[in-house]
């Protein structure tokens, strides 16, 4: 487990954080398809918080994209680096997530975030922010549509419907299990939306959420309990 401090110069106010989003947003790459689904490696990242103890734990879990077997996993724990502000959650998570990624013994391949990419009020959610900072292809897979609207996709696995901000498509609602509530997929960085959807379907052979998210969620929760003395 890696212990992380708040990086020097890290935004401390909402104004500074929004200015940083504005500065980095133009670096998002949207014209690359990304690695083919089912090939190479795919890595899930997730975080867990203990606000009372001012602790955040991040996990990175690398899977073989073809078999979904675990290749490597790492964790990092640090102090919460930013207050809770909707739309600015990446500033609470990125220092520990990056530390977990940096500690991996192998290249992560595509990174799947439990959160948003372009499906974000400022079009720069965690998956986009992390992708720009690391240069890695990144996908956002969220459990809810945030502030955006969508029509229900068809009931069958693989059905999709646009996730919209007005008339702009910012992602897709994707049905990963027959008749089960969809997840919300958006491009982060260096991956096309169609490719992102295919990756998520490949990562959901049994459950609603991707195996990357499920495994990273369990690992970061365990790391947080250990860091908190539990």
PDB file of C-alpha atoms in Angstrom:
ATOM      1  CA  UNK A   1       0.000   0.000   0.000  1.00  0.00           C
ATOM      2  CA  UNK A   2       1.265   3.458  -0.945  1.00  0.00           C
ATOM      3  CA  UNK A   3       0.748   6.481   1.327  1.00  0.00           C
ATOM      4  CA  UNK A   4      -0.098   9.692  -0.500  1.00  0.00           C
ATOM      5  CA  UNK A   5       0.102  13.361   0.439  1.00  0.00           C
ATOM      6  CA  UNK A   6      -1.767  16.203  -1.210  1.00  0.00           C
ATOM      7  CA  UNK A   7       0.333  17.265  -4.227  1.00  0.00           C
ATOM      8  CA  UNK A   8       2.022  20.637  -4.115  1.00  0.00           C
ATOM      9  CA  UNK A   9      -0.070  23.243  -5.878  1.00  0.00           C
ATOM     10  CA  UNK A  10      -3.218  21.095  -5.810  1.00  0.00           C
ATOM     11  CA  UNK A  11      -6.367  23.256  -6.136  1.00  0.00           C
ATOM     12  CA  UNK A  12      -7.764  24.239  -2.747  1.00  0.00           C
ATOM     13  CA  UNK A  13     -10.874  26.193  -3.776  1.00  0.00           C
ATOM     14  CA  UNK A  14     -13.769  25.673  -6.181  1.00  0.00           C
ATOM     15  CA  UNK A  15     -12.513  28.559  -8.311  1.00  0.00           C
ATOM     16  CA  UNK A  16      -9.056  27.018  -8.620  1.00  0.00           C
ATOM     17  CA  UNK A  17     -10.500  23.589  -9.428  1.00  0.00           C
ATOM     18  CA  UNK A  18     -12.765  24.916 -12.160  1.00  0.00           C
ATOM     19  CA  UNK A  19      -9.886  26.867 -13.647  1.00  0.00           C
ATOM     20  CA  UNK A  20      -7.840  23.648 -13.724  1.00  0.00           C
ATOM     21  CA  UNK A  21     -10.679  21.829 -15.482  1.00  0.00           C
ATOM     22  CA  UNK A  22     -10.816  24.606 -18.049  1.00  0.00           C
ATOM     23  CA  UNK A  23      -7.058  24.411 -18.544  1.00  0.00           C
ATOM     24  CA  UNK A  24      -6.981  20.651 -19.081  1.00  0.00           C
ATOM     25  CA  UNK A  25     -10.263  20.048 -20.906  1.00  0.00           C
ATOM     26  CA  UNK A  26      -8.846  21.039 -24.287  1.00  0.00           C
ATOM     27  CA  UNK A  27      -6.320  18.202 -24.045  1.00  0.00           C
ATOM     28  CA  UNK A  28      -8.970  15.453 -24.141  1.00  0.00           C
ATOM     29  CA  UNK A  29      -8.433  13.268 -27.231  1.00  0.00           C
ATOM     30  CA  UNK A  30     -11.689  12.190 -28.876  1.00  0.00           C
ATOM     31  CA  UNK A  31     -10.492  10.987 -32.278  1.00  0.00           C
ATOM     32  CA  UNK A  32      -8.782   7.714 -31.275  1.00  0.00           C
ATOM     33  CA  UNK A  33     -10.769   4.436 -31.205  1.00  0.00           C
ATOM     34  CA  UNK A  34      -8.726   2.934 -28.377  1.00  0.00           C
ATOM     35  CA  UNK A  35      -7.572  -0.669 -27.930  1.00  0.00           C
ATOM     36  CA  UNK A  36      -9.925  -3.385 -29.203  1.00  0.00           C
ATOM     37  CA  UNK A  37     -12.155  -4.893 -26.479  1.00  0.00           C
ATOM     38  CA  UNK A  38     -11.059  -8.287 -25.209  1.00  0.00           C
ATOM     39  CA  UNK A  39      -7.370  -7.680 -25.929  1.00  0.00           C
ATOM     40  CA  UNK A  40      -4.471  -6.667 -23.725  1.00  0.00           C
ATOM     41  CA  UNK A  41      -5.206  -5.417 -20.234  1.00  0.00           C
ATOM     42  CA  UNK A  42      -7.955  -3.351 -18.678  1.00  0.00           C
ATOM     43  CA  UNK A  43      -7.729  -1.716 -15.264  1.00  0.00           C
ATOM     44  CA  UNK A  44     -10.438  -0.676 -12.858  1.00  0.00           C
ATOM     45  CA  UNK A  45      -9.941   2.159 -10.383  1.00  0.00           C
ATOM     46  CA  UNK A  46     -12.170   3.116  -7.482  1.00  0.00           C
ATOM     47  CA  UNK A  47     -11.997   4.970  -4.162  1.00  0.00           C
ATOM     48  CA  UNK A  48     -13.506   4.745  -0.696  1.00  0.00           C
ATOM     49  CA  UNK A  49     -13.694   7.492   1.935  1.00  0.00           C
ATOM     50  CA  UNK A  50     -13.652   7.829   5.688  1.00  0.00           C
ATOM     51  CA  UNK A  51     -14.536  11.502   6.105  1.00  0.00           C
ATOM     52  CA  UNK A  52     -14.376  11.374   9.897  1.00  0.00           C
ATOM     53  CA  UNK A  53     -10.745  10.268   9.766  1.00  0.00           C
ATOM     54  CA  UNK A  54      -9.962  12.379   6.671  1.00  0.00           C
ATOM     55  CA  UNK A  55      -8.885   9.279   4.749  1.00  0.00           C
ATOM     56  CA  UNK A  56      -9.328   8.166   1.153  1.00  0.00           C
ATOM     57  CA  UNK A  57      -8.228   4.817  -0.234  1.00  0.00           C
ATOM     58  CA  UNK A  58      -7.823   4.035  -3.936  1.00  0.00           C
ATOM     59  CA  UNK A  59      -7.410   0.713  -5.697  1.00  0.00           C
ATOM     60  CA  UNK A  60      -6.228  -0.232  -9.170  1.00  0.00           C
ATOM     61  CA  UNK A  61      -6.983  -3.761 -10.376  1.00  0.00           C
ATOM     62  CA  UNK A  62      -5.530  -4.973 -13.680  1.00  0.00           C
ATOM     63  CA  UNK A  63      -7.441  -7.709 -15.513  1.00  0.00           C
ATOM     64  CA  UNK A  64      -6.534  -9.740 -18.551  1.00  0.00           C
ATOM     65  CA  UNK A  65      -9.098  -8.398 -21.008  1.00  0.00           C
ATOM     66  CA  UNK A  66      -9.695 -11.802 -22.622  1.00  0.00           C
ATOM     67  CA  UNK A  67     -10.166 -13.899 -19.474  1.00  0.00           C
ATOM     68  CA  UNK A  68     -10.934 -11.230 -16.822  1.00  0.00           C
ATOM     69  CA  UNK A  69      -8.351 -12.888 -14.563  1.00  0.00           C
ATOM     70  CA  UNK A  70      -6.552 -10.573 -12.139  1.00  0.00           C
ATOM     71  CA  UNK A  71      -3.052  -9.702 -13.367  1.00  0.00           C
ATOM     72  CA  UNK A  72      -2.058  -7.181 -10.665  1.00  0.00           C
ATOM     73  CA  UNK A  73      -3.588  -5.006  -7.987  1.00  0.00           C
ATOM     74  CA  UNK A  74      -2.392  -2.083  -5.884  1.00  0.00           C
ATOM     75  CA  UNK A  75      -3.788   0.326  -3.310  1.00  0.00           C
ATOM     76  CA  UNK A  76      -2.936   3.785  -2.042  1.00  0.00           C
ATOM     77  CA  UNK A  77      -4.192   5.700   0.995  1.00  0.00           C
ATOM     78  CA  UNK A  78      -3.994   9.407   1.669  1.00  0.00           C
ATOM     79  CA  UNK A  79      -5.676  12.454   3.095  1.00  0.00           C
ATOM     80  CA  UNK A  80      -8.769  13.769   1.368  1.00  0.00           C
ATOM     81  CA  UNK A  81      -7.402  16.402  -0.981  1.00  0.00           C
ATOM     82  CA  UNK A  82     -10.521  18.492  -1.710  1.00  0.00           C
ATOM     83  CA  UNK A  83     -13.935  19.148  -0.139  1.00  0.00           C
ATOM     84  CA  UNK A  84     -17.043  17.421  -1.480  1.00  0.00           C
ATOM     85  CA  UNK A  85     -18.390  19.525  -4.364  1.00  0.00           C
ATOM     86  CA  UNK A  86     -20.565  17.933  -7.083  1.00  0.00           C
ATOM     87  CA  UNK A  87     -18.797  18.225 -10.415  1.00  0.00           C
ATOM     88  CA  UNK A  88     -15.374  18.477  -8.752  1.00  0.00           C
ATOM     89  CA  UNK A  89     -15.094  14.996  -7.249  1.00  0.00           C
ATOM     90  CA  UNK A  90     -12.016  14.185  -9.340  1.00  0.00           C
ATOM     91  CA  UNK A  91     -10.024  16.576  -7.161  1.00  0.00           C
ATOM     92  CA  UNK A  92     -10.802  14.378  -4.135  1.00  0.00           C
ATOM     93  CA  UNK A  93      -9.785  11.179  -5.901  1.00  0.00           C
ATOM     94  CA  UNK A  94      -7.006  11.703  -8.412  1.00  0.00           C
ATOM     95  CA  UNK A  95      -3.948  11.928  -6.108  1.00  0.00           C
ATOM     96  CA  UNK A  96      -4.599   8.505  -4.559  1.00  0.00           C
ATOM     97  CA  UNK A  97      -5.834   6.958  -7.812  1.00  0.00           C
ATOM     98  CA  UNK A  98      -2.690   8.075  -9.618  1.00  0.00           C
ATOM     99  CA  UNK A  99      -0.532   6.696  -6.817  1.00  0.00           C
ATOM    100  CA  UNK A 100      -2.262   3.325  -7.108  1.00  0.00           C
ATOM    101  CA  UNK A 101      -1.794   3.316 -10.885  1.00  0.00           C
ATOM    102  CA  UNK A 102       1.847   4.357 -10.576  1.00  0.00           C
ATOM    103  CA  UNK A 103       2.512   1.444  -8.210  1.00  0.00           C
ATOM    104  CA  UNK A 104       1.330  -1.186 -10.699  1.00  0.00           C
ATOM    105  CA  UNK A 105       4.050  -3.573 -11.902  1.00  0.00           C
ATOM    106  CA  UNK A 106       2.666  -3.601 -15.469  1.00  0.00           C
ATOM    107  CA  UNK A 107       1.047  -1.185 -17.947  1.00  0.00           C
ATOM    108  CA  UNK A 108      -2.649  -0.774 -17.118  1.00  0.00           C
ATOM    109  CA  UNK A 109      -4.066  -0.670 -20.640  1.00  0.00           C
ATOM    110  CA  UNK A 110      -7.530   0.889 -20.741  1.00  0.00           C
ATOM    111  CA  UNK A 111      -8.596   2.444 -17.430  1.00  0.00           C
ATOM    112  CA  UNK A 112     -12.239   2.081 -16.393  1.00  0.00           C
ATOM    113  CA  UNK A 113     -13.395   4.630 -13.822  1.00  0.00           C
ATOM    114  CA  UNK A 114     -16.389   4.381 -11.533  1.00  0.00           C
ATOM    115  CA  UNK A 115     -17.676   7.772 -12.652  1.00  0.00           C
ATOM    116  CA  UNK A 116     -17.947  10.076 -15.624  1.00  0.00           C
ATOM    117  CA  UNK A 117     -15.948  11.289 -18.583  1.00  0.00           C
ATOM    118  CA  UNK A 118     -17.684  13.638 -21.001  1.00  0.00           C
ATOM    119  CA  UNK A 119     -20.980  12.968 -19.198  1.00  0.00           C
ATOM    120  CA  UNK A 120     -20.154  15.750 -16.774  1.00  0.00           C
ATOM    121  CA  UNK A 121     -21.557  19.293 -16.486  1.00  0.00           C
ATOM    122  CA  UNK A 122     -18.205  20.731 -17.587  1.00  0.00           C
ATOM    123  CA  UNK A 123     -17.447  17.785 -19.938  1.00  0.00           C
ATOM    124  CA  UNK A 124     -14.455  16.838 -17.822  1.00  0.00           C
ATOM    125  CA  UNK A 125     -15.234  14.128 -15.294  1.00  0.00           C
ATOM    126  CA  UNK A 126     -12.814  11.783 -13.547  1.00  0.00           C
ATOM    127  CA  UNK A 127     -12.213   9.558 -16.593  1.00  0.00           C
ATOM    128  CA  UNK A 128     -11.289  12.540 -18.756  1.00  0.00           C
ATOM    129  CA  UNK A 129      -9.190  14.192 -16.040  1.00  0.00           C
ATOM    130  CA  UNK A 130      -7.309  10.997 -15.231  1.00  0.00           C
ATOM    131  CA  UNK A 131      -6.827  10.176 -18.901  1.00  0.00           C
ATOM    132  CA  UNK A 132      -5.342  13.579 -19.679  1.00  0.00           C
ATOM    133  CA  UNK A 133      -2.974  13.485 -16.695  1.00  0.00           C
ATOM    134  CA  UNK A 134      -1.748   9.933 -17.364  1.00  0.00           C
ATOM    135  CA  UNK A 135      -2.066   9.770 -21.150  1.00  0.00           C
ATOM    136  CA  UNK A 136      -3.966   6.485 -20.792  1.00  0.00           C
ATOM    137  CA  UNK A 137      -7.160   5.581 -22.650  1.00  0.00           C
ATOM    138  CA  UNK A 138      -9.980   5.950 -20.127  1.00  0.00           C
ATOM    139  CA  UNK A 139     -13.705   5.199 -19.887  1.00  0.00           C
ATOM    140  CA  UNK A 140     -16.306   6.425 -17.413  1.00  0.00           C
ATOM    141  CA  UNK A 141     -18.948   3.940 -16.235  1.00  0.00           C
ATOM    142  CA  UNK A 142     -21.418   5.452 -13.779  1.00  0.00           C
ATOM    143  CA  UNK A 143     -24.281   3.994 -11.790  1.00  0.00           C
ATOM    144  CA  UNK A 144     -26.601   6.959 -12.394  1.00  0.00           C
ATOM    145  CA  UNK A 145     -27.045   9.594 -15.137  1.00  0.00           C
ATOM    146  CA  UNK A 146     -25.980  12.580 -12.991  1.00  0.00           C
ATOM    147  CA  UNK A 147     -27.851  15.615 -14.377  1.00  0.00           C
ATOM    148  CA  UNK A 148     -28.522  14.190 -17.840  1.00  0.00           C
ATOM    149  CA  UNK A 149     -31.616  12.759 -19.505  1.00  0.00           C
ATOM    150  CA  UNK A 150     -32.145   9.515 -21.405  1.00  0.00           C
ATOM    151  CA  UNK A 151     -34.856   7.248 -22.724  1.00  0.00           C
ATOM    152  CA  UNK A 152     -34.892   3.715 -21.378  1.00  0.00           C
ATOM    153  CA  UNK A 153     -32.870   1.395 -23.622  1.00  0.00           C
ATOM    154  CA  UNK A 154     -34.482  -1.836 -24.756  1.00  0.00           C
ATOM    155  CA  UNK A 155     -34.780  -4.594 -22.149  1.00  0.00           C
ATOM    156  CA  UNK A 156     -32.138  -6.877 -23.693  1.00  0.00           C
ATOM    157  CA  UNK A 157     -28.456  -6.898 -22.740  1.00  0.00           C
ATOM    158  CA  UNK A 158     -26.514  -4.665 -25.115  1.00  0.00           C
ATOM    159  CA  UNK A 159     -29.376  -2.227 -25.727  1.00  0.00           C
ATOM    160  CA  UNK A 160     -28.397   1.445 -25.572  1.00  0.00           C
ATOM    161  CA  UNK A 161     -29.972   4.889 -25.534  1.00  0.00           C
ATOM    162  CA  UNK A 162     -28.327   8.313 -25.825  1.00  0.00           C
ATOM    163  CA  UNK A 163     -27.475  10.175 -22.644  1.00  0.00           C
ATOM    164  CA  UNK A 164     -28.167  13.816 -23.448  1.00  0.00           C
ATOM    165  CA  UNK A 165     -27.474  17.329 -22.282  1.00  0.00           C
ATOM    166  CA  UNK A 166     -30.197  19.076 -24.255  1.00  0.00           C
ATOM    167  CA  UNK A 167     -29.552  17.905 -27.819  1.00  0.00           C
ATOM    168  CA  UNK A 168     -25.901  16.951 -27.184  1.00  0.00           C
ATOM    169  CA  UNK A 169     -25.077  13.279 -26.719  1.00  0.00           C
ATOM    170  CA  UNK A 170     -22.589  12.983 -23.856  1.00  0.00           C
ATOM    171  CA  UNK A 171     -22.703   9.206 -23.417  1.00  0.00           C
ATOM    172  CA  UNK A 172     -25.018   6.215 -23.546  1.00  0.00           C
ATOM    173  CA  UNK A 173     -27.237   4.317 -21.180  1.00  0.00           C
ATOM    174  CA  UNK A 174     -26.188   0.683 -21.620  1.00  0.00           C
ATOM    175  CA  UNK A 175     -28.138  -2.383 -20.524  1.00  0.00           C
ATOM    176  CA  UNK A 176     -25.558  -4.881 -19.296  1.00  0.00           C
ATOM    177  CA  UNK A 177     -28.085  -7.454 -18.013  1.00  0.00           C
ATOM    178  CA  UNK A 178     -31.500  -8.325 -19.403  1.00  0.00           C
ATOM    179  CA  UNK A 179     -34.158  -6.266 -17.653  1.00  0.00           C
ATOM    180  CA  UNK A 180     -31.695  -4.710 -15.168  1.00  0.00           C
ATOM    181  CA  UNK A 181     -31.146  -0.971 -14.687  1.00  0.00           C
ATOM    182  CA  UNK A 182     -28.583   0.360 -17.199  1.00  0.00           C
ATOM    183  CA  UNK A 183     -25.164   1.811 -16.507  1.00  0.00           C
ATOM    184  CA  UNK A 184     -24.046   5.106 -18.020  1.00  0.00           C
ATOM    185  CA  UNK A 185     -20.995   5.010 -20.239  1.00  0.00           C
ATOM    186  CA  UNK A 186     -19.051   8.026 -21.452  1.00  0.00           C
ATOM    187  CA  UNK A 187     -15.759   8.612 -23.204  1.00  0.00           C
ATOM    188  CA  UNK A 188     -12.921   9.717 -20.978  1.00  0.00           C
ATOM    189  CA  UNK A 189      -9.838  10.005 -23.196  1.00  0.00           C
ATOM    190  CA  UNK A 190      -8.435   8.252 -26.281  1.00  0.00           C
ATOM    191  CA  UNK A 191     -11.414   5.861 -26.698  1.00  0.00           C
ATOM    192  CA  UNK A 192     -14.444   6.129 -28.976  1.00  0.00           C
ATOM    193  CA  UNK A 193     -17.921   5.801 -27.498  1.00  0.00           C
ATOM    194  CA  UNK A 194     -18.732   2.666 -29.512  1.00  0.00           C
ATOM    195  CA  UNK A 195     -15.486   1.084 -28.356  1.00  0.00           C
ATOM    196  CA  UNK A 196     -16.163   2.106 -24.761  1.00  0.00           C
ATOM    197  CA  UNK A 197     -19.563   0.403 -24.911  1.00  0.00           C
ATOM    198  CA  UNK A 198     -17.986  -2.762 -26.310  1.00  0.00           C
ATOM    199  CA  UNK A 199     -15.391  -2.763 -23.519  1.00  0.00           C
ATOM    200  CA  UNK A 200     -18.108  -2.456 -20.879  1.00  0.00           C
ATOM    201  CA  UNK A 201     -20.116  -5.316 -22.361  1.00  0.00           C
ATOM    202  CA  UNK A 202     -16.985  -7.479 -22.393  1.00  0.00           C
ATOM    203  CA  UNK A 203     -16.469  -6.626 -18.704  1.00  0.00           C
ATOM    204  CA  UNK A 204     -20.021  -7.528 -17.636  1.00  0.00           C
ATOM    205  CA  UNK A 205     -20.467 -11.247 -18.345  1.00  0.00           C
ATOM    206  CA  UNK A 206     -22.464 -11.850 -15.136  1.00  0.00           C
ATOM    207  CA  UNK A 207     -23.262  -8.642 -13.286  1.00  0.00           C
ATOM    208  CA  UNK A 208     -24.581  -5.153 -13.965  1.00  0.00           C
ATOM    209  CA  UNK A 209     -21.291  -3.442 -13.104  1.00  0.00           C
ATOM    210  CA  UNK A 210     -17.975  -4.149 -14.857  1.00  0.00           C
ATOM    211  CA  UNK A 211     -15.662  -6.652 -13.222  1.00  0.00           C
ATOM    212  CA  UNK A 212     -13.055  -3.888 -13.095  1.00  0.00           C
ATOM    213  CA  UNK A 213     -15.330  -1.756 -10.899  1.00  0.00           C
ATOM    214  CA  UNK A 214     -16.501  -4.644  -8.730  1.00  0.00           C
ATOM    215  CA  UNK A 215     -12.989  -5.780  -7.929  1.00  0.00           C
ATOM    216  CA  UNK A 216     -11.555  -2.295  -7.409  1.00  0.00           C
ATOM    217  CA  UNK A 217     -14.478  -1.382  -5.152  1.00  0.00           C
ATOM    218  CA  UNK A 218     -13.902  -4.397  -2.890  1.00  0.00           C
ATOM    219  CA  UNK A 219     -10.153  -3.772  -2.754  1.00  0.00           C
ATOM    220  CA  UNK A 220     -10.316  -0.059  -1.904  1.00  0.00           C
ATOM    221  CA  UNK A 221     -12.893  -0.722   0.830  1.00  0.00           C
ATOM    222  CA  UNK A 222     -10.596  -3.309   2.365  1.00  0.00           C
ATOM    223  CA  UNK A 223      -7.633  -0.922   2.161  1.00  0.00           C
ATOM    224  CA  UNK A 224      -9.665   1.802   3.859  1.00  0.00           C
ATOM    225  CA  UNK A 225     -10.642  -0.512   6.720  1.00  0.00           C
ATOM    226  CA  UNK A 226      -7.010  -1.488   7.220  1.00  0.00           C
ATOM    227  CA  UNK A 227      -5.867   2.151   7.142  1.00  0.00           C
ATOM    228  CA  UNK A 228      -8.540   3.113   9.658  1.00  0.00           C
ATOM    229  CA  UNK A 229      -7.404   0.387  12.013  1.00  0.00           C
ATOM    230  CA  UNK A 230     -10.340  -1.899  11.357  1.00  0.00           C
TER     231      UNK A 230
END
